[in-house]
């Protein structure tokens, strides 16, 4: 996984988190409420969303790598797990 992939995932996650916050804020304002956020809160939301984005990318890449394994390797792994089970 290259650093550019991580950076893109971080940015997408951060902006996605801010977008979700904006949508929820609009919904609250439509029903008559009020909402506000300061720069520190926006930065925290961006950082949390970015961190989640990088974690999701790592999980996705791990699954993609596992799926691209040779089927004989997967069968060998499963047969060794089956033989270790004791009835």
CSV table of C-alpha atoms in Angstrom, one decimal:
chain,number,residue,atom,x,y,z
A,1,UNK,CA,0.0,0.0,0.0
A,2,UNK,CA,1.6,3.2,-1.1
A,3,UNK,CA,1.6,6.5,0.8
A,4,UNK,CA,-0.5,8.1,-1.9
A,5,UNK,CA,-3.2,5.5,-1.4
A,6,UNK,CA,-3.1,6.2,2.3
A,7,UNK,CA,-3.3,9.9,1.7
A,8,UNK,CA,-6.2,9.6,-0.6
A,9,UNK,CA,-8.1,7.3,1.8
A,10,UNK,CA,-7.4,9.8,4.7
A,11,UNK,CA,-8.7,12.7,2.7
A,12,UNK,CA,-11.8,10.8,1.5
A,13,UNK,CA,-12.5,9.7,5.0
A,14,UNK,CA,-12.0,13.1,6.5
A,15,UNK,CA,-14.1,14.9,4.0
A,16,UNK,CA,-16.8,12.2,4.2
A,17,UNK,CA,-17.0,12.7,7.9
A,18,UNK,CA,-17.4,16.4,7.5
A,19,UNK,CA,-20.0,15.9,4.8
A,20,UNK,CA,-22.1,13.6,7.1
A,21,UNK,CA,-21.9,16.2,9.8
A,22,UNK,CA,-23.1,18.9,7.4
A,23,UNK,CA,-26.0,16.7,6.3
A,24,UNK,CA,-27.0,16.0,9.9
A,25,UNK,CA,-26.6,19.8,10.7
A,26,UNK,CA,-29.0,20.6,7.8
A,27,UNK,CA,-31.5,18.1,9.0
A,28,UNK,CA,-31.4,19.6,12.5
A,29,UNK,CA,-31.8,23.1,11.1
A,30,UNK,CA,-34.7,22.1,8.9
A,31,UNK,CA,-36.6,20.9,12.0
A,32,UNK,CA,-35.9,24.3,13.7
A,33,UNK,CA,-32.8,23.5,15.7
A,34,UNK,CA,-29.5,25.3,15.7
A,35,UNK,CA,-26.0,23.9,15.3
A,36,UNK,CA,-22.5,25.3,15.2
A,37,UNK,CA,-18.9,23.9,15.0
A,38,UNK,CA,-15.6,25.6,15.5
A,39,UNK,CA,-12.3,25.0,13.7
A,40,UNK,CA,-11.0,22.6,16.4
A,41,UNK,CA,-14.2,20.5,16.1
A,42,UNK,CA,-14.0,20.4,12.3
A,43,UNK,CA,-10.3,19.3,12.5
A,44,UNK,CA,-11.1,16.6,15.0
A,45,UNK,CA,-13.9,15.3,12.7
A,46,UNK,CA,-11.6,15.4,9.7
A,47,UNK,CA,-8.9,13.5,11.7
A,48,UNK,CA,-11.3,10.8,13.0
A,49,UNK,CA,-12.8,10.3,9.5
A,50,UNK,CA,-9.4,10.1,7.9
A,51,UNK,CA,-8.2,7.5,10.4
A,52,UNK,CA,-11.3,5.4,9.8
A,53,UNK,CA,-10.7,5.8,6.0
A,54,UNK,CA,-7.1,4.4,6.3
A,55,UNK,CA,-8.3,1.5,8.5
A,56,UNK,CA,-11.0,0.6,6.0
A,57,UNK,CA,-8.4,0.8,3.2
A,58,UNK,CA,-6.1,-1.6,5.1
A,59,UNK,CA,-8.9,-4.1,5.7
A,60,UNK,CA,-9.9,-3.8,2.0
A,61,UNK,CA,-6.4,-4.5,0.8
A,62,UNK,CA,-6.0,-7.4,3.1
A,63,UNK,CA,-9.2,-9.0,1.8
A,64,UNK,CA,-8.1,-8.3,-1.8
A,65,UNK,CA,-4.7,-10.0,-1.1
A,66,UNK,CA,-6.4,-13.0,0.6
A,67,UNK,CA,-8.8,-13.4,-2.4
A,68,UNK,CA,-6.0,-13.4,-4.9
A,69,UNK,CA,-4.2,-16.3,-3.2
A,70,UNK,CA,-3.6,-19.5,-5.1
A,71,UNK,CA,-6.6,-21.8,-4.4
A,72,UNK,CA,-4.3,-24.7,-3.6
A,73,UNK,CA,-2.8,-22.5,-0.8
A,74,UNK,CA,-6.2,-21.8,0.6
A,75,UNK,CA,-7.1,-25.5,0.6
A,76,UNK,CA,-3.8,-26.4,2.3
A,77,UNK,CA,-4.6,-23.8,5.0
A,78,UNK,CA,-8.1,-25.1,5.5
A,79,UNK,CA,-7.0,-28.7,5.6
A,80,UNK,CA,-4.4,-28.0,8.3
A,81,UNK,CA,-7.0,-26.2,10.4
A,82,UNK,CA,-9.4,-29.2,10.0
A,83,UNK,CA,-6.7,-31.7,11.1
A,84,UNK,CA,-6.0,-29.7,14.2
A,85,UNK,CA,-9.6,-30.0,15.4
A,86,UNK,CA,-10.1,-32.7,18.0
A,87,UNK,CA,-13.5,-34.4,18.5
